[in-house]
Each structure stands twice: as C-alpha cells, then as structure tokens.
Coordinates of C-alpha atoms in Angstrom, one line a residue:
X1 CA -46.1 51.5 12.6
X2 CA -42.5 51.8 13.4
X3 CA -41.3 54.5 15.8
X4 CA -39.2 57.2 14.2
X5 CA -35.5 57.5 14.9
X6 CA -32.3 55.5 14.2
X7 CA -32.0 51.9 15.0
X8 CA -28.7 50.2 15.7
X9 CA -27.5 46.7 16.3
X10 CA -29.0 43.3 15.5
X11 CA -32.5 44.1 16.6
X12 CA -32.5 47.3 14.6
X13 CA -31.5 45.5 11.5
X14 CA -34.1 42.8 12.0
X15 CA -36.8 45.3 12.6
X16 CA -35.9 47.2 9.5
X17 CA -35.9 43.9 7.5
X18 CA -39.3 43.0 8.9
X19 CA -40.7 46.3 7.9
X20 CA -39.3 46.0 4.4
X21 CA -40.7 42.5 4.0
X22 CA -44.1 43.5 5.3
X23 CA -44.1 46.4 2.8
X24 CA -43.3 43.9 0.0
X25 CA -45.4 40.8 0.9
X26 CA -47.5 41.6 3.9
X27 CA -47.2 40.7 7.6
X28 CA -47.7 36.9 7.2
X29 CA -44.9 36.5 4.6
X30 CA -42.6 38.8 6.6
X31 CA -43.1 36.8 9.8
X32 CA -42.5 33.5 8.0
X33 CA -39.3 34.7 6.2
X34 CA -37.8 36.3 9.3
X35 CA -38.6 33.2 11.4
X36 CA -36.9 30.9 8.9
X37 CA -33.9 33.2 8.5
X38 CA -33.4 33.4 12.3
X39 CA -33.9 29.6 12.7
X40 CA -31.3 28.8 10.0
X41 CA -28.8 31.3 11.5
X42 CA -29.4 29.8 15.0
X43 CA -28.9 26.3 13.7
X44 CA -25.7 27.3 11.9
X45 CA -24.3 28.9 15.1
X46 CA -25.3 25.9 17.1
X47 CA -23.6 23.5 14.7
X48 CA -20.4 25.6 14.8
X49 CA -20.4 25.8 18.6
X50 CA -20.9 22.0 18.7
X51 CA -17.4 21.7 17.3
X52 CA -15.7 23.6 20.1
X53 CA -14.1 21.7 23.0
X54 CA -16.4 23.0 25.8
X55 CA -19.6 22.1 24.0
X56 CA -18.1 18.7 22.9
X57 CA -17.3 18.0 26.5
X58 CA -20.8 18.7 27.7
X59 CA -22.3 16.7 24.8
X60 CA -20.1 13.8 25.9
X61 CA -21.4 14.1 29.4
X62 CA -25.0 13.9 28.2
X63 CA -24.1 10.8 26.1
X64 CA -22.4 9.2 29.0
X65 CA -25.3 9.7 31.2
X66 CA -27.6 8.0 28.7
X67 CA -25.2 5.2 28.3
X68 CA -24.9 4.6 32.0
X69 CA -28.6 5.1 33.0
X70 CA -30.1 3.6 29.9
X71 CA -28.0 0.5 29.7
X72 CA -29.6 -2.8 28.6
X73 CA -29.4 -5.8 30.8
X74 CA -26.2 -8.0 30.6
X75 CA -26.1 -11.5 29.2
X76 CA -26.2 -14.4 31.6
X77 CA -23.4 -16.4 30.1
X78 CA -20.4 -14.2 31.1
X79 CA -18.4 -14.4 34.3
X80 CA -15.2 -12.8 35.6
X81 CA -12.5 -14.5 37.5
X82 CA -10.7 -11.6 39.2
X83 CA -7.1 -11.2 40.1
X84 CA -7.8 -9.3 43.4
X85 CA -6.0 -9.0 46.7
X86 CA -6.7 -12.6 47.6
X87 CA -5.6 -14.0 44.2
X88 CA -2.4 -12.0 44.3
X89 CA -1.6 -13.3 47.8
X90 CA -2.3 -16.9 46.7
X91 CA -0.2 -16.3 43.6
X92 CA 2.7 -15.0 45.7
X93 CA 2.5 -17.8 48.2
X94 CA 2.7 -20.4 45.3
X95 CA 5.9 -18.8 43.9
X96 CA 9.2 -20.2 45.3
X97 CA 10.5 -16.6 45.5
X98 CA 7.2 -15.2 46.8
X99 CA 7.3 -12.7 44.0
X100 CA 5.3 -11.7 40.9
X101 CA 6.8 -11.0 37.5
X102 CA 4.1 -9.8 36.6
X103 CA 2.0 -13.0 36.9
X104 CA 3.1 -16.4 38.0
X105 CA 2.7 -18.6 34.9
X106 CA 2.7 -21.9 36.8
X107 CA -0.1 -20.6 39.1
X108 CA -2.0 -19.3 36.0
X109 CA -1.6 -22.6 34.2
X110 CA -3.2 -24.5 37.1
X111 CA -6.0 -21.9 37.2
X112 CA -6.7 -22.4 33.5
X113 CA -6.8 -26.1 33.8
X114 CA -9.1 -26.0 36.8
X115 CA -11.5 -23.6 35.1
X116 CA -11.4 -25.6 31.8
X117 CA -12.5 -28.7 33.6
X118 CA -15.7 -26.9 34.7
X119 CA -17.0 -26.8 31.1
X120 CA -16.9 -23.1 30.0
X121 CA -17.5 -22.0 26.4
X122 CA -14.2 -20.2 26.4
X123 CA -11.6 -18.5 28.7
X124 CA -10.2 -15.0 28.0
X125 CA -7.1 -14.0 29.8
X126 CA -6.5 -10.2 30.0
X127 CA -2.7 -10.6 30.5
X128 CA 0.2 -10.6 28.1
X129 CA 1.6 -14.1 27.6
X130 CA 4.4 -13.3 25.2
X131 CA 7.4 -13.0 27.6
X132 CA 8.9 -16.1 29.2
X133 CA 11.8 -16.1 31.6
X134 CA 13.1 -19.4 30.2
X135 CA 12.1 -22.4 28.1
X136 CA 11.6 -24.3 31.2
X137 CA 8.9 -21.9 32.3
X138 CA 7.1 -22.1 28.9
X139 CA 7.3 -25.9 28.8
X140 CA 6.0 -26.1 32.4
X141 CA 3.0 -23.8 31.5
X142 CA 2.2 -25.9 28.4
X143 CA 2.3 -29.1 30.5
X144 CA -0.1 -27.6 33.0
X145 CA -2.7 -26.7 30.3
X146 CA -2.2 -29.8 28.2
X147 CA -5.5 -31.3 29.2
X148 CA -7.6 -28.2 28.4
X149 CA -10.3 -28.6 25.6
X150 CA -11.9 -25.2 25.4
X151 CA -10.7 -22.1 23.6
X152 CA -8.2 -20.0 25.7
X153 CA -7.6 -16.5 24.4
X154 CA -4.6 -14.6 25.7
X155 CA -3.1 -11.2 25.0
X156 CA 0.2 -10.5 23.2
X157 CA 2.1 -7.5 22.0
X158 CA 1.1 -7.1 18.4
X159 CA 4.6 -5.8 17.6
X160 CA 6.0 -9.2 18.3
X161 CA 6.0 -12.0 15.8
X162 CA 4.6 -15.3 17.0
X163 CA 7.1 -18.1 16.8
X164 CA 10.0 -15.7 16.3
X165 CA 9.8 -13.2 19.2
X166 CA 7.9 -15.6 21.5
X167 CA 7.2 -19.3 21.5
X168 CA 3.7 -20.4 20.5
X169 CA 1.6 -22.6 22.7
X170 CA -0.9 -24.7 20.5
X171 CA -3.5 -24.5 23.2
X172 CA -3.7 -20.7 23.1
X173 CA -5.4 -18.3 20.8
X174 CA -3.5 -15.0 20.6
X175 CA -5.2 -11.6 20.6
X176 CA -4.3 -7.9 20.9
X177 CA -5.3 -6.5 24.3
X178 CA -5.1 -2.9 23.2
X179 CA -8.7 -2.5 22.1
X180 CA -9.8 0.1 24.6
X181 CA -9.9 3.5 22.8
X182 CA -9.4 6.6 24.9
X183 CA -11.3 9.7 23.8
X184 CA -9.1 12.6 22.7
X185 CA -11.1 15.2 24.7
X186 CA -11.5 13.7 28.1
X187 CA -9.8 10.3 28.1
X188 CA -13.0 8.4 28.6
X189 CA -13.3 4.8 27.2
X190 CA -16.3 5.1 24.9
X191 CA -15.1 3.0 21.9
X192 CA -13.7 -0.4 21.3
X193 CA -11.5 -1.5 18.4
X194 CA -12.3 -5.2 17.7
X195 CA -9.2 -5.6 15.4
X196 CA -6.6 -3.0 16.4
X197 CA -3.7 -4.8 14.6
X198 CA -3.0 -8.0 12.7
X199 CA -4.5 -9.7 15.8
X200 CA -8.2 -9.5 16.8
X201 CA -8.9 -8.0 20.1
X202 CA -9.6 -10.2 23.1
X203 CA -13.4 -9.9 22.6
X204 CA -13.2 -10.1 18.8
X205 CA -11.1 -13.3 19.0
X206 CA -13.5 -14.7 21.6
X207 CA -16.5 -13.9 19.3
X208 CA -14.8 -15.9 16.5
X209 CA -14.1 -18.7 18.9
X210 CA -17.8 -18.8 19.9
X211 CA -18.9 -19.2 16.3
X212 CA -19.6 -15.6 15.3
X213 CA -18.5 -15.7 11.6
X214 CA -18.6 -11.9 11.1
X215 CA -17.9 -9.9 14.2
X216 CA -17.3 -6.2 13.6
X217 CA -13.8 -5.3 12.5
X218 CA -14.1 -1.5 12.7
X219 CA -14.1 0.5 16.0
X220 CA -17.6 0.9 17.5
X221 CA -19.1 2.8 20.4
X222 CA -19.6 0.6 23.4
X223 CA -23.1 0.2 24.5
X224 CA -22.3 -0.6 28.1
X225 CA -24.5 -3.2 29.9
X226 CA -26.4 -2.7 33.1
X227 CA -24.5 -3.8 36.2
X228 CA -25.8 -6.9 37.9
X229 CA -28.1 -5.5 40.6
X230 CA -27.6 -8.5 42.8
X231 CA -23.9 -7.8 43.3
X232 CA -22.8 -5.9 46.4
X233 CA -19.7 -5.1 48.4
X234 CA -16.4 -5.4 46.4
X235 CA -18.4 -6.7 43.4
X236 CA -20.7 -3.7 43.3
X237 CA -21.0 -2.4 39.7
X238 CA -19.8 -5.5 38.0
X239 CA -21.5 -6.6 34.8
X240 CA -21.4 -10.2 35.7
X241 CA -20.8 -12.4 38.8
X242 CA -17.2 -12.0 39.8
X243 CA -15.1 -14.6 41.7
X244 CA -11.7 -14.3 43.1
X245 CA -9.1 -16.5 41.3
X246 CA -7.9 -17.6 44.7
X247 CA -11.2 -19.5 45.2
X248 CA -12.6 -20.1 41.7
X249 CA -10.9 -23.6 41.3
X250 CA -12.9 -24.8 44.3
X251 CA -16.3 -23.4 43.3
X252 CA -19.1 -25.7 41.9
X253 CA -18.8 -26.3 38.1
X254 CA -22.3 -24.9 37.5
X255 CA -20.8 -21.4 38.3
X256 CA -18.8 -21.6 35.1
X257 CA -20.4 -24.3 32.8
X258 CA -21.3 -23.0 29.3
X259 CA -20.1 -19.5 30.2
X260 CA -17.3 -17.3 28.8
X261 CA -14.8 -16.8 31.6
X262 CA -12.7 -13.6 31.6
X263 CA -9.6 -13.5 33.8
X264 CA -8.2 -10.1 34.6
X265 CA -7.2 -7.6 37.2
X266 CA -10.2 -6.4 39.3
X267 CA -9.1 -4.3 42.2
X268 CA -12.4 -3.2 43.6
X269 CA -12.4 -3.6 47.3
X270 CA -15.0 -3.8 50.0
X271 CA -12.7 -1.7 52.3
X272 CA -11.1 1.6 51.5
X273 CA -7.6 0.7 53.0
X274 CA -6.8 -2.0 50.5
X275 CA -3.0 -2.3 50.0
X276 CA -3.5 -3.3 46.4
X277 CA -2.9 -0.6 43.8
X278 CA -5.9 0.2 41.6
X279 CA -4.4 -1.2 38.4
X280 CA -5.9 -1.4 34.9
X281 CA -8.8 1.0 35.9
X282 CA -10.3 3.2 33.2
X283 CA -12.8 6.0 33.3
X284 CA -15.9 5.1 31.4
X285 CA -19.5 6.4 31.0
X286 CA -20.4 4.1 33.9
X287 CA -18.6 6.5 36.3
X288 CA -22.1 7.9 37.1
X289 CA -22.9 4.5 38.8
X290 CA -21.8 3.0 42.1
X291 CA -18.7 0.8 41.8
X292 CA -17.4 2.8 38.8
X293 CA -16.6 6.2 40.4
X294 CA -12.9 5.4 40.6
X295 CA -12.9 3.6 37.2
X296 CA -14.0 0.4 35.5
X297 CA -11.6 -2.6 35.4
X298 CA -10.2 -3.1 31.8
X299 CA -11.3 -6.7 31.8
X300 CA -14.9 -5.7 32.4
X301 CA -14.7 -3.3 29.4
X302 CA -13.8 -6.3 27.3
X303 CA -16.8 -8.2 28.8
X304 CA -19.1 -5.3 27.9
X305 CA -17.7 -5.3 24.3
X306 CA -18.2 -9.0 23.9
X307 CA -21.7 -8.9 25.2
X308 CA -22.5 -6.2 22.6
X309 CA -20.8 -8.1 19.8
X310 CA -22.6 -11.3 20.5
X311 CA -25.9 -9.6 20.5
X312 CA -25.0 -7.6 17.3
X313 CA -26.1 -4.5 19.2
X314 CA -25.0 -1.1 17.9
X315 CA -25.5 2.4 19.0
X316 CA -27.1 4.3 16.2
X317 CA -26.6 8.0 15.6
X318 CA -28.2 10.2 13.0
X319 CA -25.8 11.2 10.2
X320 CA -24.7 14.7 9.4
X321 CA -27.7 15.7 7.4
X322 CA -30.2 14.3 9.9
X323 CA -28.3 15.9 12.8
X324 CA -28.4 19.2 11.0
X325 CA -32.2 18.7 10.4
X326 CA -32.8 18.0 14.1
X327 CA -30.9 21.2 15.1
X328 CA -32.8 23.3 12.5
X329 CA -36.1 21.9 13.7
X330 CA -35.1 22.8 17.3
X331 CA -34.1 26.3 16.3
X332 CA -37.3 26.8 14.4
X333 CA -39.4 25.7 17.4
X334 CA -37.4 28.1 19.6
X335 CA -37.9 30.9 17.1
X336 CA -41.7 30.2 16.9
X337 CA -42.0 30.2 20.7
X338 CA -39.9 33.4 20.9
X339 CA -42.0 35.0 18.3
X340 CA -45.1 34.7 20.4
X341 CA -46.0 37.6 22.6
X342 CA -47.2 35.6 25.7
X343 CA -46.0 36.5 29.1
X344 CA -42.3 36.1 29.8
X345 CA -42.7 33.6 32.6
X346 CA -44.9 31.4 30.3
X347 CA -42.3 31.6 27.5
X348 CA -39.5 30.7 29.9
X349 CA -41.5 27.9 31.4
X350 CA -42.3 26.6 28.0
X351 CA -38.7 26.7 27.0
X352 CA -37.6 24.8 30.1
X353 CA -40.4 22.3 29.7
X354 CA -39.5 21.6 26.1
X355 CA -35.8 21.2 26.9
X356 CA -36.6 18.7 29.7
X357 CA -39.0 17.0 27.3
X358 CA -36.4 16.7 24.7
X359 CA -33.9 15.4 27.2
X360 CA -36.3 12.7 28.4
X361 CA -37.1 11.8 24.8
X362 CA -33.4 11.5 24.0
X363 CA -32.9 9.3 27.0
X364 CA -35.8 6.9 26.0
X365 CA -34.6 6.9 22.4
X366 CA -31.3 5.5 23.6
X367 CA -32.8 3.1 26.1
X368 CA -35.4 1.7 23.8
X369 CA -33.8 2.1 20.3
X370 CA -30.1 2.5 21.0
X371 CA -30.4 5.8 19.2
X372 CA -28.0 8.5 20.4
X373 CA -29.6 11.8 19.5
X374 CA -27.5 15.0 19.7
X375 CA -28.4 17.1 22.7
X376 CA -26.2 20.2 22.9
X377 CA -26.6 21.5 19.4
X378 CA -30.4 21.3 19.3
X379 CA -30.6 22.9 22.8
X380 CA -28.2 25.7 21.7
X381 CA -30.1 26.2 18.4
X382 CA -33.4 26.2 20.3
X383 CA -32.1 28.8 22.8
X384 CA -30.6 31.0 20.1
X385 CA -33.8 30.9 18.0
X386 CA -35.9 31.7 21.1
X387 CA -33.6 34.5 22.3
X388 CA -33.3 36.3 19.0
X389 CA -37.0 36.1 18.1
X390 CA -38.2 37.0 21.6
X391 CA -35.9 40.1 21.6
X392 CA -37.3 41.0 18.2
X393 CA -40.9 40.6 19.4
X394 CA -40.0 42.7 22.5
X395 CA -38.6 45.4 20.2
X396 CA -41.7 45.3 18.0
X397 CA -43.9 45.5 21.1
X398 CA -42.0 48.5 22.2
X399 CA -42.5 50.1 18.8
X400 CA -46.1 49.1 18.7
X401 CA -46.7 50.4 22.2
X402 CA -45.3 53.8 21.3
X403 CA -47.6 53.8 18.2
X404 CA -50.7 52.8 20.1
X405 CA -49.9 55.2 22.9
X406 CA -49.5 58.1 20.6
X407 CA -52.6 57.4 18.4
X408 CA -55.1 55.4 20.5
X409 CA -54.7 56.6 24.1
X410 CA -57.2 59.4 23.3
X411 CA -59.8 56.7 22.5
X412 CA -59.1 53.6 24.5
X413 CA -58.6 52.4 28.1
X414 CA -54.9 51.6 28.9
X415 CA -55.8 47.9 29.6
X416 CA -57.3 47.7 26.1
X417 CA -54.2 49.0 24.5
X418 CA -52.1 46.6 26.5
X419 CA -54.2 43.7 25.4
X420 CA -53.9 44.8 21.8
X421 CA -50.2 45.0 22.1
X422 CA -49.6 41.8 24.1
X423 CA -52.2 39.9 22.1
X424 CA -50.7 40.8 18.8
X425 CA -53.9 42.4 17.5
X426 CA -53.0 45.0 14.9
X427 CA -55.1 48.1 14.5
X428 CA -57.1 47.9 11.2
X429 CA -56.8 51.1 9.2
X430 CA -60.2 51.2 7.4
X431 CA -63.8 50.5 8.1
X432 CA -65.9 47.4 8.7
X433 CA -69.3 46.4 9.8
X434 CA -69.4 45.1 13.4
X435 CA -71.9 44.5 16.1
X436 CA -71.3 47.2 18.8
X437 CA -73.0 49.0 21.6
X438 CA -73.0 52.8 21.6
X439 CA -73.4 54.9 24.7
X440 CA -74.0 58.7 24.5
X441 CA -74.1 60.9 27.6
X442 CA -75.1 64.4 28.2
X443 CA -75.0 66.7 31.2
X444 CA -78.3 68.3 32.2
X445 CA -78.5 72.2 32.1
X446 CA -74.9 72.5 30.8
X447 CA -75.5 75.9 29.2
X448 CA -76.7 77.3 32.6
X449 CA -73.6 75.8 34.3
X450 CA -71.3 77.5 31.8
X451 CA -73.1 80.9 32.2
X452 CA -73.2 80.7 36.1
X453 CA -69.5 80.1 36.7
X454 CA -66.3 82.0 36.1
X455 CA -63.8 80.5 33.7
X456 CA -61.4 79.1 36.4
X457 CA -64.2 77.6 38.5
X458 CA -65.9 76.1 35.4
X459 CA -62.6 74.5 34.2
X460 CA -62.0 72.8 37.6
X461 CA -65.6 71.6 37.8
X462 CA -65.9 70.2 34.3
X463 CA -62.4 68.6 34.5
X464 CA -63.3 66.9 37.8
X465 CA -66.5 65.5 36.3
X466 CA -64.9 64.2 33.1
X467 CA -61.9 62.7 34.9
X468 CA -64.3 60.5 36.9
X469 CA -66.5 59.6 33.9
X470 CA -63.5 58.7 31.7
X471 CA -62.0 56.5 34.5
X472 CA -65.2 54.6 34.6
X473 CA -65.4 54.3 30.8
X474 CA -61.8 53.0 30.7
X475 CA -62.6 50.6 33.5
X476 CA -65.3 49.0 31.3
X477 CA -63.0 49.1 28.3
X478 CA -65.0 51.6 26.3
X479 CA -63.6 53.5 23.3
X480 CA -64.1 57.2 23.6
X481 CA -65.3 58.3 20.1
X482 CA -65.6 62.0 20.8
X483 CA -66.3 64.5 23.5
X484 CA -68.9 67.2 22.6
X485 CA -68.8 69.9 25.2
X486 CA -70.7 68.3 28.0
X487 CA -71.3 64.9 26.3
X488 CA -69.3 61.8 25.5
X489 CA -69.9 59.3 22.7
X490 CA -68.4 55.9 23.7
X491 CA -68.3 52.6 21.8
X492 CA -68.1 49.2 23.3
X493 CA -66.8 46.3 21.1
X494 CA -64.4 48.3 19.0
X495 CA -61.7 48.5 17.9
X496 CA -61.0 45.3 19.9
X497 CA -64.0 42.9 19.4
X498 CA -65.8 41.6 22.5
X499 CA -68.8 39.4 23.1
X500 CA -70.0 41.2 26.2
X501 CA -70.2 44.8 24.9
X502 CA -73.8 45.2 25.9
X503 CA -73.2 44.1 29.4
X504 CA -70.2 46.4 29.7
X505 CA -72.2 49.4 28.4
X506 CA -75.1 48.8 30.9
X507 CA -72.7 48.3 33.8
X508 CA -70.7 51.4 32.8
X509 CA -73.8 53.5 32.6
X510 CA -75.0 52.4 36.0
X511 CA -71.6 53.2 37.5
X512 CA -71.5 56.6 35.8
X513 CA -75.0 57.3 37.1
X514 CA -73.9 56.6 40.7
X515 CA -70.8 58.7 40.2
X516 CA -72.7 61.6 38.6
X517 CA -75.2 61.7 41.4
X518 CA -72.4 61.9 43.9
X519 CA -70.6 64.7 42.2
X520 CA -73.9 66.5 41.7
X521 CA -74.4 66.3 45.4
X522 CA -70.9 67.7 46.2
X523 CA -71.3 70.5 43.7
X524 CA -74.7 71.5 45.1
X525 CA -73.1 71.6 48.6
X526 CA -70.6 74.1 47.1
X527 CA -73.4 76.2 45.7
X528 CA -73.0 75.1 42.1
X529 CA -76.1 74.2 40.1
X530 CA -74.9 70.9 38.6
X531 CA -77.4 68.7 36.7
X532 CA -77.9 65.0 36.3
X533 CA -76.1 62.9 33.6
X534 CA -78.4 61.4 31.1
X535 CA -77.3 58.4 28.9
X536 CA -78.7 56.6 25.9
X537 CA -77.5 53.1 24.9
X538 CA -78.1 51.1 21.7
X539 CA -76.7 47.9 20.3
X540 CA -76.6 46.8 16.7
X541 CA -74.4 46.6 13.6
X542 CA -72.6 49.7 12.8
X543 CA -69.9 50.8 10.4
X544 CA -66.7 51.4 12.5
X545 CA -63.3 52.4 11.5
X546 CA -61.1 55.4 10.5
X547 CA -63.0 58.0 8.5
X548 CA -61.7 61.2 7.1
X549 CA -59.3 62.5 4.5
X550 CA -55.6 62.0 3.8
X551 CA -54.6 64.8 6.2
X552 CA -56.9 63.9 9.1
X553 CA -59.0 61.0 10.1
X554 CA -61.0 59.8 13.2
X555 CA -61.9 56.4 14.4
X556 CA -65.7 56.5 14.8
X557 CA -68.9 54.7 14.1
X558 CA -71.8 55.3 11.8
X559 CA -75.2 53.8 11.5
X560 CA -78.7 53.6 13.0
X561 CA -77.2 52.2 16.2
X562 CA -75.6 55.7 16.8
X563 CA -78.8 57.5 15.9
X564 CA -80.9 55.5 18.3
X565 CA -78.4 56.0 21.2
X566 CA -78.5 59.7 20.6
X567 CA -82.3 59.8 20.5
X568 CA -82.6 57.6 23.7
X569 CA -80.3 60.0 25.5
X570 CA -82.6 62.9 24.6
X571 CA -85.7 60.9 25.5
X572 CA -84.5 60.7 29.2
X573 CA -85.8 64.2 29.6
X574 CA -89.3 63.2 28.5
X575 CA -89.5 60.1 30.7
X576 CA -87.7 61.5 33.7
X577 CA -85.0 58.8 33.5
X578 CA -81.2 59.0 33.5
X579 CA -80.5 55.8 31.6
X580 CA -82.4 54.5 28.6
X581 CA -81.3 51.5 26.4
X582 CA -82.9 49.7 23.5
X583 CA -84.5 46.3 23.4
X584 CA -81.5 45.1 21.2
X585 CA -79.1 46.0 24.1
X586 CA -81.3 44.1 26.5
X587 CA -81.4 41.1 24.2
X588 CA -77.6 40.9 24.0
X589 CA -77.0 41.5 27.7
X590 CA -76.3 38.4 29.9
X591 CA -75.7 40.0 33.3
X592 CA -78.7 40.4 35.6
X593 CA -79.2 44.0 36.7
X594 CA -82.4 45.9 37.7
X595 CA -84.4 46.5 34.6
X596 CA -87.6 48.5 34.2
X597 CA -89.5 48.7 30.9
X598 CA -90.4 52.2 29.7
X599 CA -92.4 51.1 26.7
X600 CA -92.1 51.5 22.9
X601 CA -91.2 55.0 22.0
X602 CA -91.0 56.9 18.7
X603 CA -87.6 58.4 18.0
X604 CA -86.9 61.0 15.4
X605 CA -85.2 59.6 12.4
X606 CA -86.1 56.0 13.4
X607 CA -88.8 54.4 11.2
X608 CA -90.3 52.1 13.8
X609 CA -91.0 52.5 17.6
X610 CA -88.1 51.3 19.8
X611 CA -88.7 49.3 23.0
X612 CA -86.9 51.2 25.7
X613 CA -85.7 50.2 29.2
X614 CA -84.1 51.8 32.1
X615 CA -81.9 50.5 34.9
X616 CA -82.3 52.6 38.1
X617 CA -79.6 52.8 40.6
X618 CA -79.7 53.5 44.3
X619 CA -80.5 57.2 45.0
X620 CA -78.1 57.1 48.0
X621 CA -74.6 58.5 47.9
X622 CA -71.9 56.5 46.1
X623 CA -69.9 54.4 48.5

C-alpha cells in the first residue's frame, strides 16, 4: 500500500521496516514489534537525558515540590529556642564588653540551666563549644550548668580532639554540626548525614540520648515536615513553636516539659528592615512555602532530621531496574497513544491529561507512601514514544491516503475514504458475503437523447446530470460500482460496513428523484427532450469484493440482490413509478419516509414474487 518513491530520514526507515515486518508476519505482528522497538528506544533516550544537568535540575524541582507540599505533620515534642534579634541584644547587654565572640558563654550557661529546670527531654545547641578564651571562662560555664540533669548536646569541630584540643565538660554530649549535605547541582539541602565523622550529628546524638538504639548512620534524604500552621509573623514557616532565647527562661515550664529543645540561630523577622544578618540560612525544598523563601534556618533542618529519625521514616525510591521499568511503561503508553489515528486535538489532550494524572499520582505516592517516583524520565519517554509513533502514523496515513485516493476515489465518496483512513480500516483485497443495499438507476429515453443532440451539447448535458447525481450518491456514502451509459450501479454498506445502508439508499433515491425532476424541467425549457430517472433498490446478502484477473480487477457485487435491483428499476416503466424498492429494503429501513405499496410483482430470473414499494416525492421544483 506504500506510495512509490524514495523515503529518507527516521520516518522513512520506520515505514520501510513496518512494510518488511508486515510482509513477514502480518500487520498485527508488525505493529507490535515497531511499537515495542520505539518504546525501548524512547525509554533509553529518556534515561540518558535524565543524567544531564538540565533534566536533573528539573527533576529535583519536581521532587522538592512534592517534599514541600506533601510533607507529613510535625511531632509535638520538639521546640526551638531561637537566637534572634532580641536574644542577641540581651546577650550583648549581659556581656561586660557588650560584644559577641561569637556567643557569650556565660549567658548561654544561664540559658541552659534555666531551660533544663523546665523538664525537657534533651537540649540541642547548634553552636560550636570547642573554643574557650580562657580556663576561667570554661570553669565559669561549667559552674553555671552544674545543676542540669538532662542531656545537653553541643557542636564541636570534628578535627579537634576532645580533652586535647579543647577541655571536656562532663555535662555536655559532643556532636558534629556539619550534617547538612549540599546538593552538587543546585546547592539545595536535601540530605542529612547522621554520622559525618567520628562524632554523631546533632540529631543523631540526640536520638541516641532519647533512647533510640539504632538511628541511621548513613546519609538519608530528609523528609521535611509540615510547618506548624498556627505560627505567623516572624515564626511563619517554622516546624515547631519557636521562642526567643531572650524570653524563654521566663516562659511557663509546660512550654518545654518533655520536649526536645533546639537552640540555634533563627533570623526570620516580622519586619523587612531587621538589622540582623540572615545567618545560618540554607535553601531547602521548603523554599516553595511562606517563611522559607529566603532560606531555612540550619537549626530547623536539624529538627526536621530528628523528627524523621525518631519516627523511623524514610523516603523510598524505586531502584534502577524499577525506575527503568516505569520509564519503559510510560514510553510504551506514549507509543500506543501515538499509534492511534484519532484526531490531533484528542491525542494532545490525552497526552496532557495523562501527564497531569501521572504528576498527581506521583504527588500522592509521596504524600501517602513516602514513595518518590521519578518524573522527568517517564514524561520524556512518554513524549518521545508518542511523538515518534504519531509521526509514523501520520506518514502511514499520508501513504494510505495516496493509495486510497488513487484506487478508490472512482468508487467512494471522499468522506468515506477519509473515515477509512482516519479510522484505520484497511481495504480488504478479496471477496466476502455481506448484507448490502444495491441501487440501480437508468435515464428514460436515453437513446433518443443521444440521437437528438450534437456531440458537444450531449457531453455538456450528460456531464451536468451525472455531476449532480454523483454528488448526491457521495453525500449518502454510496460506492459507485459502475456507470453504464445512462445508468449507475451503486452499493450501500460496502466496502465500509454500515448498519443504515437501506435508509441511506432510500434517502439517496428520493434526493436523486427531486434533482432529476429539476434538471429535466431545466432541459425541457432549453428544448431538450430529457427523460425521468428510474431507480430500483434491493437489500440482501451479496458477494462483494475485488473480482477480475491478475492484470485488472474491479470492486463490485454479485448475487440475487443485484438482480432484483436491476429488475425493479426496469419495472418502474410498467408501474409508472420512478423509485421501486423491495420488501427486504423496507424491512431494514428505520427512517420514516412516504411509502406506498405497489404489490407483489414477478421479476425475470427471480423465483418468487417480490413485494415492491415506492416512495413518491413532491412533484414541485427542487428547492
């Protein structure tokens, strides 16, 4: 069915491959093989592109959106005591020199003692306490926290050796504060290292202190918690209630009892002109949420990590094989949709709807199951599969359209050819039994018409007549079997099957009758003796298909249904009618039109009488 001529490029190669496969194993096998090959190629391309920086960046954005918008609620036993503008001012005022270096240890010691007295589970300090200006400063700090009874975890430089490079305070548990892992592509904090060195991280050490016997010791992706919706103003976006260290010692004990207290720099401000530098702020997936646009305080990242560790919550991701399988499935779905020949806008709408549906599904998979499905690779594979197969289908349609136009336009109405092409119905080369309706027409006194006109006039008259009749036949989707001088044999219900072929034939005959009377009137006004058009219609099972030899064949119909239609057409002259159709045609017809019985008539070559009917039309001129 392919059009002749050279083909180049990807589509040409695919078309040639499809034709070879069809020649070997048939259409179904060829379609399956080519769809699978394209799907595998699209999946491979998508997986490769997924390793490139631009695609990785977009993939990270989709992951971050899910992390931010699909976050689980936070625990209720965590609280932050923030070193903010007020705390820094209070710290500065308590220092004899009114200075910070970088934190006033005496002020911090008093803060720890005051908080410990309120009955917390533990206190985590997101500051380095491994540098002391003097022994006196260290001893003074120890004296201030001597009465504490709950675990106090503080940060130290892991490159320094406890007891050698800095003095050890028995009341303190030392940890590595460098647990926040920056992504190498866009510098977003997505992972947490619970044991980055010989020391556990702040949250890892806190988990141990709280009785967790086996916290994770390998880096993990942080499943950030939902910000507390009750917090506003300068606390907007915080995971837990957050109190300024300047006022925390004076707050009721129930604010801190049986909670893990994190102390760290939180420089969110209710006003934009704060004179405090935004320190220890990190870009995280929460940047999509209010309160995190300029970054998330590092101490809050530790809080998120501890909440996740205590709940033994992990973000799950499909492994390499499962990821590849998901991409292959998406590419296969795209290829199957692209292979269909439905309207372009329906295909594009389906593609967009499926992409949105997949995105929604991926979001809920994370929200409900903590499952982080890949997004970009499946979408790219889906798009590639759809594009390649849709282009292949378009190329095949173009080839098929050329074939149909060159071989079937002599028989079928253009809309029937379009439906065959766009519906994917192949023309069957061969014959089959099928229920059809046959209409045969004849022009009254045709011989006299030919004899009475010169050649040029006759050509114009007969062409005008046939142009109108053929337009009506095509309007009702008839197949023109053959034209015999003044007559036409038309078939309804072939080669494209239809359930209303009888209705189409009757409606077509009535419209031709109106047209034929109008053209007869016009011809008579011109002095041309133009006769009526007589039509016979019969329905039944006929043998339809391509008949002929190797060198020439014709798509036509055989059977008694054709004989009856021919005999009914001739019987019009006897009964003074212009349309006669059989009882079988009336039985199949569903539309209500004027019907008049003629009676049972004997037809030459038909063994039994045939009930015949006519359908008169208005004798007035056609509107």
